[in-house]
CSV table of N, CA, C and O in Angstrom, one decimal:
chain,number,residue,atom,x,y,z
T,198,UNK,N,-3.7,-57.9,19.0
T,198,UNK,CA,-2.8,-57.5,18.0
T,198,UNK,C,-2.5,-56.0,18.1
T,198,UNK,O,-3.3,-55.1,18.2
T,199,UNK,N,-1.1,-55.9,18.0
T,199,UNK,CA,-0.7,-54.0,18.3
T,199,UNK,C,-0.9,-53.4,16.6
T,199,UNK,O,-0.6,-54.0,15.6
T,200,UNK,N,-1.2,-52.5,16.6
T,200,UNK,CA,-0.8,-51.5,15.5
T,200,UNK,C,0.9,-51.1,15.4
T,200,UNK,O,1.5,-50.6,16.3
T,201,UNK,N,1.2,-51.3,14.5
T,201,UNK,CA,2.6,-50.7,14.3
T,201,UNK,C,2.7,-50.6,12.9
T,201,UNK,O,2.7,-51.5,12.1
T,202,UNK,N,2.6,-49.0,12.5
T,202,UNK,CA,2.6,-47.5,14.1
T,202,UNK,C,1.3,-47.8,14.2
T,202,UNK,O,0.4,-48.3,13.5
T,203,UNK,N,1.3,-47.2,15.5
T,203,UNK,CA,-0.2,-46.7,15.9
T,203,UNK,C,-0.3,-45.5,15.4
T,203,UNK,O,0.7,-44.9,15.1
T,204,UNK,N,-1.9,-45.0,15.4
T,204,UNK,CA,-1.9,-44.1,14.6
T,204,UNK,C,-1.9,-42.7,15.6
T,204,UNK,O,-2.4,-42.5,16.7
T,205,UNK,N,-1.1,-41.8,14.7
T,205,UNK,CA,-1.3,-40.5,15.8
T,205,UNK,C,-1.8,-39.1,15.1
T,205,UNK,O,-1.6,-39.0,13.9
T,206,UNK,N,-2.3,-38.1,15.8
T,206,UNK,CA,-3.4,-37.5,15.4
T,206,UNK,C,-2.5,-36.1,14.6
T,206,UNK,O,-2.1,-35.2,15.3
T,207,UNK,N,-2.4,-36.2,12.8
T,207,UNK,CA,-1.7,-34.9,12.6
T,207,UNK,C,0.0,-35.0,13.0
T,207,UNK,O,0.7,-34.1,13.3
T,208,UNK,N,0.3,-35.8,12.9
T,208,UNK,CA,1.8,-36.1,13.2
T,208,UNK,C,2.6,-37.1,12.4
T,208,UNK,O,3.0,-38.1,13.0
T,209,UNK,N,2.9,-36.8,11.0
T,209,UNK,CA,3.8,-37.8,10.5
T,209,UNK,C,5.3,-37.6,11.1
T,209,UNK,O,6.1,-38.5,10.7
T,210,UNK,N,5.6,-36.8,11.8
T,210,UNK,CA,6.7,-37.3,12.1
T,210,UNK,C,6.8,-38.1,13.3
T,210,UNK,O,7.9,-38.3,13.9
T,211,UNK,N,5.5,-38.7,13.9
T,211,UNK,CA,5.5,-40.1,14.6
T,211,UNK,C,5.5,-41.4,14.1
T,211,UNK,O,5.9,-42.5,14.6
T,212,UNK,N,5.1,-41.2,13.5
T,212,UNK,CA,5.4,-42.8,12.1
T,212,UNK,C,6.7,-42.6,11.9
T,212,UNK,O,7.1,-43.6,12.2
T,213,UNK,N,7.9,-41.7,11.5
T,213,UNK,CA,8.6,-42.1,11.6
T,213,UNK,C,9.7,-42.1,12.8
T,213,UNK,O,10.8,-42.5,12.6
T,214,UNK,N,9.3,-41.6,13.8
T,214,UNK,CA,9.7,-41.8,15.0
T,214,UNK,C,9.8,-43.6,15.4
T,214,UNK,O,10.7,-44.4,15.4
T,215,UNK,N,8.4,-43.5,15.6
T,215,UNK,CA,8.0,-45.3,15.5
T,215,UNK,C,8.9,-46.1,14.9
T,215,UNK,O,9.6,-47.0,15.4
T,216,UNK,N,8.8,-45.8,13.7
T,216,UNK,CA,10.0,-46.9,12.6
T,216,UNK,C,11.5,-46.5,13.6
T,216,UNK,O,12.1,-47.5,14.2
T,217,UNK,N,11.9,-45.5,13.6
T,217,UNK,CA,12.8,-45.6,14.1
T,217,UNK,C,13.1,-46.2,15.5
T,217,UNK,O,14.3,-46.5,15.8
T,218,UNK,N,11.9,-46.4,16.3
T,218,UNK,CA,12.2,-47.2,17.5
T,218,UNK,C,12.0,-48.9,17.1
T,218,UNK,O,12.5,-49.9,17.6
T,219,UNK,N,11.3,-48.6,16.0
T,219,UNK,CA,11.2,-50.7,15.5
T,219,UNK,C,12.3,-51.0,14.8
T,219,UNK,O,12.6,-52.1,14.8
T,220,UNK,N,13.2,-50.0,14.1
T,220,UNK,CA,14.5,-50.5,13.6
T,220,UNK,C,15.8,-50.3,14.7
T,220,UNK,O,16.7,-51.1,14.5
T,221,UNK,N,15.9,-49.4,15.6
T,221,UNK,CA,16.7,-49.5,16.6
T,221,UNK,C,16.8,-50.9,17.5
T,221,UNK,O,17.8,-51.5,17.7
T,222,UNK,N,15.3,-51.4,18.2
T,222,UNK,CA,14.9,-52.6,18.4
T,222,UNK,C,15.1,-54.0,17.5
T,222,UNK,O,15.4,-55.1,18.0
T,223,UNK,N,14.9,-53.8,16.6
T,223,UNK,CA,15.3,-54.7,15.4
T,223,UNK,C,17.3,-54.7,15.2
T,223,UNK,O,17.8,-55.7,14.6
T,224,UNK,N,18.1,-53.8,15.5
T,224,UNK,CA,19.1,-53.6,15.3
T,224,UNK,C,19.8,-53.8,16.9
T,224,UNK,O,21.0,-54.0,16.9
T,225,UNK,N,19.5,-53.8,17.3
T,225,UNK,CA,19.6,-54.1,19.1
T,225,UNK,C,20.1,-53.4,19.9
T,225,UNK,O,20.9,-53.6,20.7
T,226,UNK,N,19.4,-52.2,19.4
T,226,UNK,CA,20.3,-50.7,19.6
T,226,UNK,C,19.0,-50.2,20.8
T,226,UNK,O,18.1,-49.4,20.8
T,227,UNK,N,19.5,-51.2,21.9
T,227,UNK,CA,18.0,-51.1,22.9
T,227,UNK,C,17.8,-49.3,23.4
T,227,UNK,O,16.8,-48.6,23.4
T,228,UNK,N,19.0,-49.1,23.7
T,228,UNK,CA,18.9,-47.7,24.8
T,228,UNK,C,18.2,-46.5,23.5
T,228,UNK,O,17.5,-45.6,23.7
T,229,UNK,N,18.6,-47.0,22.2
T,229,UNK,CA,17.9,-45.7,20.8
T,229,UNK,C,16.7,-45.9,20.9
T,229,UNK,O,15.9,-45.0,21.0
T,230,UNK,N,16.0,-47.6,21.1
T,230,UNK,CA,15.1,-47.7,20.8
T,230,UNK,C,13.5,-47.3,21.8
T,230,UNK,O,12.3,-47.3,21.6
T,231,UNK,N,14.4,-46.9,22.9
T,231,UNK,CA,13.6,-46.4,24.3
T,231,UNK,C,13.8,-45.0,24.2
T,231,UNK,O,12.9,-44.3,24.6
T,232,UNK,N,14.6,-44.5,23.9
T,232,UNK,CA,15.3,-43.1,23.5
T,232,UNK,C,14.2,-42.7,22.1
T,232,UNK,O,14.7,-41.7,21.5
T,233,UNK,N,13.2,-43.1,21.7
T,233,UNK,CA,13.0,-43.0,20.3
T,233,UNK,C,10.9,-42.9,20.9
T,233,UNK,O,10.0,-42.4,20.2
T,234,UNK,N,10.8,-43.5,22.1
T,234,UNK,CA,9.6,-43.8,22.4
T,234,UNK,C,9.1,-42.5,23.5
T,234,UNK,O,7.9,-42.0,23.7
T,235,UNK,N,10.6,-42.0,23.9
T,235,UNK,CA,10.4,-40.9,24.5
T,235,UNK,C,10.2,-39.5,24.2
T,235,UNK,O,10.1,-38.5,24.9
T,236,UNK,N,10.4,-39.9,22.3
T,236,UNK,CA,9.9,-38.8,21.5
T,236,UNK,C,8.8,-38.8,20.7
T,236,UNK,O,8.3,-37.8,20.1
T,237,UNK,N,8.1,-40.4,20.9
T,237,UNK,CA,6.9,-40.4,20.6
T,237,UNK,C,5.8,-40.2,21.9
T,237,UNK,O,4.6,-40.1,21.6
T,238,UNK,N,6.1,-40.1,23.2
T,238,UNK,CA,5.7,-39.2,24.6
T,238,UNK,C,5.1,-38.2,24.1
T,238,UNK,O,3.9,-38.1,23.8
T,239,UNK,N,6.5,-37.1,23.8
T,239,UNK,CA,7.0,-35.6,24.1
T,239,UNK,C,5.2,-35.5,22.8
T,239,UNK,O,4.2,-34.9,23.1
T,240,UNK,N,5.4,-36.2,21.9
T,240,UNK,CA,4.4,-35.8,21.0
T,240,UNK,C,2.9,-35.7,21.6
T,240,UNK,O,2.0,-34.9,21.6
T,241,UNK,N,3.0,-36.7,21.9
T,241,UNK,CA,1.5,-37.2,22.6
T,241,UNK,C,1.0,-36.0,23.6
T,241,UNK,O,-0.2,-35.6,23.7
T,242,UNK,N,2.1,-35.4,24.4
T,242,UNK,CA,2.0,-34.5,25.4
T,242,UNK,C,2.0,-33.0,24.9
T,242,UNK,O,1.6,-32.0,25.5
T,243,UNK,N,2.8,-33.1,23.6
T,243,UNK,CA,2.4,-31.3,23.1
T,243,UNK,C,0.6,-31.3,22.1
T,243,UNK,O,-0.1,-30.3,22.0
T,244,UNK,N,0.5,-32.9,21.6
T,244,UNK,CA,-0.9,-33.1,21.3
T,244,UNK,C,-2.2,-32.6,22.0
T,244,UNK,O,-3.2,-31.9,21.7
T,245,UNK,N,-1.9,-33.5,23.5
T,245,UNK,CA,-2.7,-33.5,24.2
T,245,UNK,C,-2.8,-31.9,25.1
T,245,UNK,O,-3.8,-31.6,25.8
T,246,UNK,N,-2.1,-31.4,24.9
T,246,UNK,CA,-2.1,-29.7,25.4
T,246,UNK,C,-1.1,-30.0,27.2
T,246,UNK,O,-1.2,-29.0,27.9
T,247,UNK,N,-0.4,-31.2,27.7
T,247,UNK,CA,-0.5,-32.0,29.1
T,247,UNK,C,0.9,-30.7,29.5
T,247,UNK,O,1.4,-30.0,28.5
T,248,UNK,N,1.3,-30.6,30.3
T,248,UNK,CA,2.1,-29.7,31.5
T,248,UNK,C,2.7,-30.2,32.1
T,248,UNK,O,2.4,-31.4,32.2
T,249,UNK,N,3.8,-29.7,32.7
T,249,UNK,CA,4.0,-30.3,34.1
T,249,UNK,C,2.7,-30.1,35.2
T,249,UNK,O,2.9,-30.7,36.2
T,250,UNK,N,1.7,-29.5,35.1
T,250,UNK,CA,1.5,-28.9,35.9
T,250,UNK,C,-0.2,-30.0,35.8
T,250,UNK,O,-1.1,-30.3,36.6
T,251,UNK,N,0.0,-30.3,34.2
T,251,UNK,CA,-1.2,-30.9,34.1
T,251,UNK,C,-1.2,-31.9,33.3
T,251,UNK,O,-1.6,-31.8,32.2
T,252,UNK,N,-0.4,-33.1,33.8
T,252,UNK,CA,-0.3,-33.6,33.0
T,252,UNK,C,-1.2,-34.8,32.2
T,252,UNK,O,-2.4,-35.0,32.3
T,253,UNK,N,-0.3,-35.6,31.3
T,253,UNK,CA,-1.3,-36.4,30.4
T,253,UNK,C,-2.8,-37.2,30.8
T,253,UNK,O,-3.8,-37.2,30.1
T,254,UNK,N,-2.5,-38.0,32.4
T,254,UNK,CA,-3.5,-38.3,33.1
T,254,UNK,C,-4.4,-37.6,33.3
T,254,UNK,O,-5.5,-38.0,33.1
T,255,UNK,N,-4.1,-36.3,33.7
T,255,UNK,CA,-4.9,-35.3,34.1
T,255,UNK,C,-5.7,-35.0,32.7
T,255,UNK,O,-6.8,-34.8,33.0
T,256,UNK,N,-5.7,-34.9,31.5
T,256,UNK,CA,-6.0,-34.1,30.6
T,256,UNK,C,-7.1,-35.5,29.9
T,256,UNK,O,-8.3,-35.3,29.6
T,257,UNK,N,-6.6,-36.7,29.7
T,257,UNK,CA,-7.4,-37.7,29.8
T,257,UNK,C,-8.7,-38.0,30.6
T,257,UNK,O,-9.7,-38.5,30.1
T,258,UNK,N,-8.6,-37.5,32.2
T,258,UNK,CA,-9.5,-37.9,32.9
T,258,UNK,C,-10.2,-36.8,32.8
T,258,UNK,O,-11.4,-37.0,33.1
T,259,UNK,N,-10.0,-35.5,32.4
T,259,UNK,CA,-10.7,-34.3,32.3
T,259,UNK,C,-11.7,-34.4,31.0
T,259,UNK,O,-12.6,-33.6,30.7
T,260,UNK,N,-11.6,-35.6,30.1
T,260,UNK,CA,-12.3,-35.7,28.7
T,260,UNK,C,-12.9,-36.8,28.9
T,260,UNK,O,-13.4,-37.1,27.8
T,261,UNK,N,-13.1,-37.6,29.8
T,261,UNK,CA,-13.6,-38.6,30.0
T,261,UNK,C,-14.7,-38.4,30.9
T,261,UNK,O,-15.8,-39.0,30.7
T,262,UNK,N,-14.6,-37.6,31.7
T,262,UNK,CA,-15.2,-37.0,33.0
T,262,UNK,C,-14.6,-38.0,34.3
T,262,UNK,O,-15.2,-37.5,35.3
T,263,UNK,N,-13.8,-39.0,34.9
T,263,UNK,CA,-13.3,-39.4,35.9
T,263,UNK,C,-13.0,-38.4,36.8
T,263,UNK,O,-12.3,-37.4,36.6
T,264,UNK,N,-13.6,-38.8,37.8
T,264,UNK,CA,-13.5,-38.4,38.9
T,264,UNK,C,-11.7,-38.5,39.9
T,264,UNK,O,-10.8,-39.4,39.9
T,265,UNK,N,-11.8,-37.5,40.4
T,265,UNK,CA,-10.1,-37.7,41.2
T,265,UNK,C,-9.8,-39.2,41.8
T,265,UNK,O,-8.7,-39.8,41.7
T,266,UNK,N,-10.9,-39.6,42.5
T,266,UNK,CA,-10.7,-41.0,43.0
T,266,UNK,C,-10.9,-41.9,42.2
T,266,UNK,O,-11.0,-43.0,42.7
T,267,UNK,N,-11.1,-41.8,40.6
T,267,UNK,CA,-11.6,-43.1,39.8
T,267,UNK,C,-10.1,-43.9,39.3
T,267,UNK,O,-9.1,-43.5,38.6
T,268,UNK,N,-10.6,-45.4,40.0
T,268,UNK,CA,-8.7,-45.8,40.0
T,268,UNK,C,-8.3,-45.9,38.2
T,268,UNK,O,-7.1,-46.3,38.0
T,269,UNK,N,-9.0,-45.7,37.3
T,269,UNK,CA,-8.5,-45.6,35.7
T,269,UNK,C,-7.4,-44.4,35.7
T,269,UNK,O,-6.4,-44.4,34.9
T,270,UNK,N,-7.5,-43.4,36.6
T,270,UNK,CA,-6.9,-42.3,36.3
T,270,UNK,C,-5.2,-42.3,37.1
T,270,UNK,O,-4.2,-41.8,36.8
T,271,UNK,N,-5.5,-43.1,38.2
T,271,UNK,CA,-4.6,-44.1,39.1
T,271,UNK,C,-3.6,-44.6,38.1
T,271,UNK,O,-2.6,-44.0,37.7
T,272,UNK,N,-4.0,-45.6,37.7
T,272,UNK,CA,-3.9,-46.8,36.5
T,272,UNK,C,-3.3,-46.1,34.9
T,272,UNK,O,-2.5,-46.9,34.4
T,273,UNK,N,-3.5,-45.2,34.3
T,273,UNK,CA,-3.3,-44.3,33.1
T,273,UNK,C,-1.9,-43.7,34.0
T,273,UNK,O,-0.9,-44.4,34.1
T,274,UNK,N,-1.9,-42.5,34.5
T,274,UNK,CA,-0.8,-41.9,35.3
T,274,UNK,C,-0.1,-43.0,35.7
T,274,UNK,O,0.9,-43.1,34.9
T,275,UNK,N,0.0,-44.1,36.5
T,275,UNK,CA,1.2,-45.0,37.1
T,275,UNK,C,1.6,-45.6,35.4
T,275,UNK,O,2.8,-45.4,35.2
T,276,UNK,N,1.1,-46.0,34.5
T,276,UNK,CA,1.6,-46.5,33.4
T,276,UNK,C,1.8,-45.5,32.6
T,276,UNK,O,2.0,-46.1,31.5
T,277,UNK,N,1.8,-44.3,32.3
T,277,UNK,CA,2.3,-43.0,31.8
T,277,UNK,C,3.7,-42.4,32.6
T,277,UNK,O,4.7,-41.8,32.1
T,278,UNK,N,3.5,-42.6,33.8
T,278,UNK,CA,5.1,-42.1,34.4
T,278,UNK,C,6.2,-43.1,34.5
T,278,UNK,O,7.4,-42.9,34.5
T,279,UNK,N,5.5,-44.6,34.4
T,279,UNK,CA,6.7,-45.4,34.5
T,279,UNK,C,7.6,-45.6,32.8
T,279,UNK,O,8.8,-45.7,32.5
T,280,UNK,N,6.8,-45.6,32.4
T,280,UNK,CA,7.2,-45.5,30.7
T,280,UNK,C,7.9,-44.2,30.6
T,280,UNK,O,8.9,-44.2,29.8
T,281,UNK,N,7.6,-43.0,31.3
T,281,UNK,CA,8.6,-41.7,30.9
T,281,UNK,C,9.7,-41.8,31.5
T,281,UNK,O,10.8,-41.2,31.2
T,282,UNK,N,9.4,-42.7,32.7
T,282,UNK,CA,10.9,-42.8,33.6
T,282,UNK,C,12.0,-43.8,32.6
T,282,UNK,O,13.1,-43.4,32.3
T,283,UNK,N,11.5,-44.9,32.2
T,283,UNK,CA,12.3,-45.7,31.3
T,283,UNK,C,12.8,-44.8,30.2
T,283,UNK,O,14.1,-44.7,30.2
T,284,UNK,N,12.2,-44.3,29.3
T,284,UNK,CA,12.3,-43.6,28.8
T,284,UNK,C,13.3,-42.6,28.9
T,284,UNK,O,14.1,-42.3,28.0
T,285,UNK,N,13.1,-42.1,30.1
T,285,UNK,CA,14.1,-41.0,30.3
T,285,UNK,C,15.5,-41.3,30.4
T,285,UNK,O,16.3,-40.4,30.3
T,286,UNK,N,15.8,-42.8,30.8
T,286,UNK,CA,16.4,-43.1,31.1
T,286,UNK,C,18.2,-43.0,29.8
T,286,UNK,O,19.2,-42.3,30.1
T,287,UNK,N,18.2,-43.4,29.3
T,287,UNK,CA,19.0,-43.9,27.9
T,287,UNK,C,19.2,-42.0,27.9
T,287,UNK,O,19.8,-41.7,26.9
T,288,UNK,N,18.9,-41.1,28.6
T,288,UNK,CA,18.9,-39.3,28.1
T,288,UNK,C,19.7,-39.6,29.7
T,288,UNK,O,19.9,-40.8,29.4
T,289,UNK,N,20.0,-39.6,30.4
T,289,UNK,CA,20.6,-39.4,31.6
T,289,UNK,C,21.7,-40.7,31.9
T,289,UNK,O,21.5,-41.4,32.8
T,290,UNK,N,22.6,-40.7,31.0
T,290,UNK,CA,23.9,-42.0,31.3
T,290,UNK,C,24.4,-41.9,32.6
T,290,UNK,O,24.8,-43.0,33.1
T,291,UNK,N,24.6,-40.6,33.4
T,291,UNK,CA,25.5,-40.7,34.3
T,291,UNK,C,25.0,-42.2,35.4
T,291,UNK,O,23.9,-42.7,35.9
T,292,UNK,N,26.6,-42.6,35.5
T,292,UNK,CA,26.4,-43.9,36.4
T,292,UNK,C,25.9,-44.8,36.1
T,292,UNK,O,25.9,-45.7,36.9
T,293,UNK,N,24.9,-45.0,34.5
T,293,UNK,CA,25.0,-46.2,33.7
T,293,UNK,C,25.9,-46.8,32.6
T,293,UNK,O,26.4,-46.0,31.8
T,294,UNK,N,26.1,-48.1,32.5
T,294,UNK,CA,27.2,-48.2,31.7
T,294,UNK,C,26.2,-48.1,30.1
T,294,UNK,O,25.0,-48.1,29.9
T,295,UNK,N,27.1,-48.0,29.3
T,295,UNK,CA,26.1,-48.3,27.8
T,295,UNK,C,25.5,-49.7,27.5
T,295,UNK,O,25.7,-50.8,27.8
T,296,UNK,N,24.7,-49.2,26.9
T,296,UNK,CA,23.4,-51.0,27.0
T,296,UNK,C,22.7,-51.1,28.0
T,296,UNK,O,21.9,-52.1,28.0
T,297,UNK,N,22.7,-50.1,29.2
T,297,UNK,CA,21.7,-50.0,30.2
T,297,UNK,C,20.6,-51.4,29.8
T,297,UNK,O,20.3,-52.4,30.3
T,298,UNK,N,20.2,-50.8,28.7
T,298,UNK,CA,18.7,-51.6,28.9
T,298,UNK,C,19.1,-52.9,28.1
T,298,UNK,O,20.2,-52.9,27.6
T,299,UNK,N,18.1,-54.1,28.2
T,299,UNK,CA,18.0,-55.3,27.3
T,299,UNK,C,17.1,-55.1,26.2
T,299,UNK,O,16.4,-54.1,25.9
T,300,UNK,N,17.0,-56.5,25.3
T,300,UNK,CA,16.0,-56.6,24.4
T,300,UNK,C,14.4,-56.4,25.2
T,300,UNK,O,13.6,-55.6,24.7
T,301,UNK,N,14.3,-57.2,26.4
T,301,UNK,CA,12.9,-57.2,26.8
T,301,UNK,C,12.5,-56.0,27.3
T,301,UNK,O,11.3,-55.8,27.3
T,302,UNK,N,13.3,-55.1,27.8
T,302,UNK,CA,13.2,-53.8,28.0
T,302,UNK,C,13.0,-52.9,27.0
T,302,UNK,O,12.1,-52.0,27.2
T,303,UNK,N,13.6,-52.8,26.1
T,303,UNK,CA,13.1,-52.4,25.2
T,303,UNK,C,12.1,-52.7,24.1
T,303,UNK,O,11.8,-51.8,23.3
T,304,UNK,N,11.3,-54.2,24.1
T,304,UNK,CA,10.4,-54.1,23.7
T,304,UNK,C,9.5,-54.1,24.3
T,304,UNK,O,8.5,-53.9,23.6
T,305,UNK,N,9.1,-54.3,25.7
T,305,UNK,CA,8.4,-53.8,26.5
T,305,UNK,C,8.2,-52.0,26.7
T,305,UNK,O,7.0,-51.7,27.0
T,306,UNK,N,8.9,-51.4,26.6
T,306,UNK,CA,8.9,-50.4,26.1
T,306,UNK,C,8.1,-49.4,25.1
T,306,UNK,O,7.2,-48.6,25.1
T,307,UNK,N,9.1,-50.3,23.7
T,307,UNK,CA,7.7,-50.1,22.5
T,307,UNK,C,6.4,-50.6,22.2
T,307,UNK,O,5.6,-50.1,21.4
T,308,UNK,N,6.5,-51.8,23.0
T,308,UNK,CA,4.5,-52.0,23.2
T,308,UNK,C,4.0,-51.4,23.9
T,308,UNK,O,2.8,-51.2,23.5
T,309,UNK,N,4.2,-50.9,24.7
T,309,UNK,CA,3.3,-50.4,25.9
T,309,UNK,C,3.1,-49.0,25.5
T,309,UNK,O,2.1,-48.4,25.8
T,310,UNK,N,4.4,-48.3,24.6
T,310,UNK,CA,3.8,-47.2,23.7
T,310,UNK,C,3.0,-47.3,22.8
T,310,UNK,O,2.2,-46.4,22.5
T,311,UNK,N,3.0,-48.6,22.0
T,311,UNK,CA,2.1,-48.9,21.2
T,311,UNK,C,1.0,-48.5,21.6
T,311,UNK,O,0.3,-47.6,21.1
T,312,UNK,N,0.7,-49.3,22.7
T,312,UNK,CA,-0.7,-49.5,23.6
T,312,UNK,C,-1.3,-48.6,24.3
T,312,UNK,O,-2.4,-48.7,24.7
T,313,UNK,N,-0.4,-47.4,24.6
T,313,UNK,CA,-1.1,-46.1,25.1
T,313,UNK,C,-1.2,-45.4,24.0
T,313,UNK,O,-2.0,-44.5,24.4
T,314,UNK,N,-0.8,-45.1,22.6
T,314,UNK,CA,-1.1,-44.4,21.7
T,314,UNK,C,-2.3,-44.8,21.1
T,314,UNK,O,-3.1,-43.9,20.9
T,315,UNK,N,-2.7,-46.1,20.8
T,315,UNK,CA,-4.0,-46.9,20.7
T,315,UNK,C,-5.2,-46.4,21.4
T,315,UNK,O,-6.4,-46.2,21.0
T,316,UNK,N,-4.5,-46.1,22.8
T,316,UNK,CA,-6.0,-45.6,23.9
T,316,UNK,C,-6.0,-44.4,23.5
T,316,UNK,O,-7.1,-44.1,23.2
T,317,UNK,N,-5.2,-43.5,23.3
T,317,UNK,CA,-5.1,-42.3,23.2
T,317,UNK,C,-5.7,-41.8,22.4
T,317,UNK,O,-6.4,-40.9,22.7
T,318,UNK,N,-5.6,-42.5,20.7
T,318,UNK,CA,-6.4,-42.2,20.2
T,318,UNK,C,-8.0,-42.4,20.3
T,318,UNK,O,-8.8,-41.7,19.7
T,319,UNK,N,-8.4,-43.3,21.1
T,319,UNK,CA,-10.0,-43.7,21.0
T,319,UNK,C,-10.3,-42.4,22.4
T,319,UNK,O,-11.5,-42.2,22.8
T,320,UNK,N,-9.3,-41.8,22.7
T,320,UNK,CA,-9.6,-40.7,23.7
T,320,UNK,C,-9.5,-39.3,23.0
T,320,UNK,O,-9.5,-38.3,23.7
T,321,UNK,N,-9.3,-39.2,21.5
T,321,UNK,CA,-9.3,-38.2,20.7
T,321,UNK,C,-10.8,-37.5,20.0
T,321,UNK,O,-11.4,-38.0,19.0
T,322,UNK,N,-11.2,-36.4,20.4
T,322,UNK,CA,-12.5,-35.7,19.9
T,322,UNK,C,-13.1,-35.6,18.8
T,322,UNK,O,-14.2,-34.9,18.7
């Protein structure tokens, strides 16, 4: 069972971020609703202190102690970049038509943010 919202650390304006991605989704306003997840990211990543240079994976496996080759850190990063790529997406139209995305993309989307804000928090000090 997901939390909705999940909880985030010091940030009410992610609860309503959140609502706003479950009523864009609920409204079938897919591309807001992916567009809305990538501002509950941006959060997680000014939370987590993450960079270009260092990002969210990195700052996770650094509090965990994982090692460079431990494939969780693998596994965290490929499902942290693929979600920012989707994400990013619905912000960069050129050469998409509007509605890019579907229902299942977008709710695939908002779970899987569900589901890293969940871990994220049990990765909080």
């Amino acid at each position: 069972e997901l939390s909705f919202p999940p909880a985030f650390p010091d940030h009410q304006s992610a609860i309503a971020q959140f609502d706003t991605a479950r009523a864009a989704l609920a409204q079938r306003r897919y591309d807001d609703c992916v567009a809305a997840c990538r501002g509950l990211m941006n959060i997680w990543e000014t939370q987590l202190g993450a960079t270009r240079s260092k990002p969210v994976a990195t700052v996770v496996a650094e509090r965990w102690g994982w090692e460079d080759d431990d494939p969780r850190r693998k596994f965290f990063d490929g499902l942290w970049k693929t979600l920012g790529d989707i994400a990013n997406a619905p912000h960069h139209p050129e050469g998409r038509r509007p509605g890019y995305l579907d229902m299942s993309e977008a709710r695939l989307a908002l779970y899987l943010t569900s589901l890293l804000s969940e871990y994220l928090m049990a990765q909080q000090p």
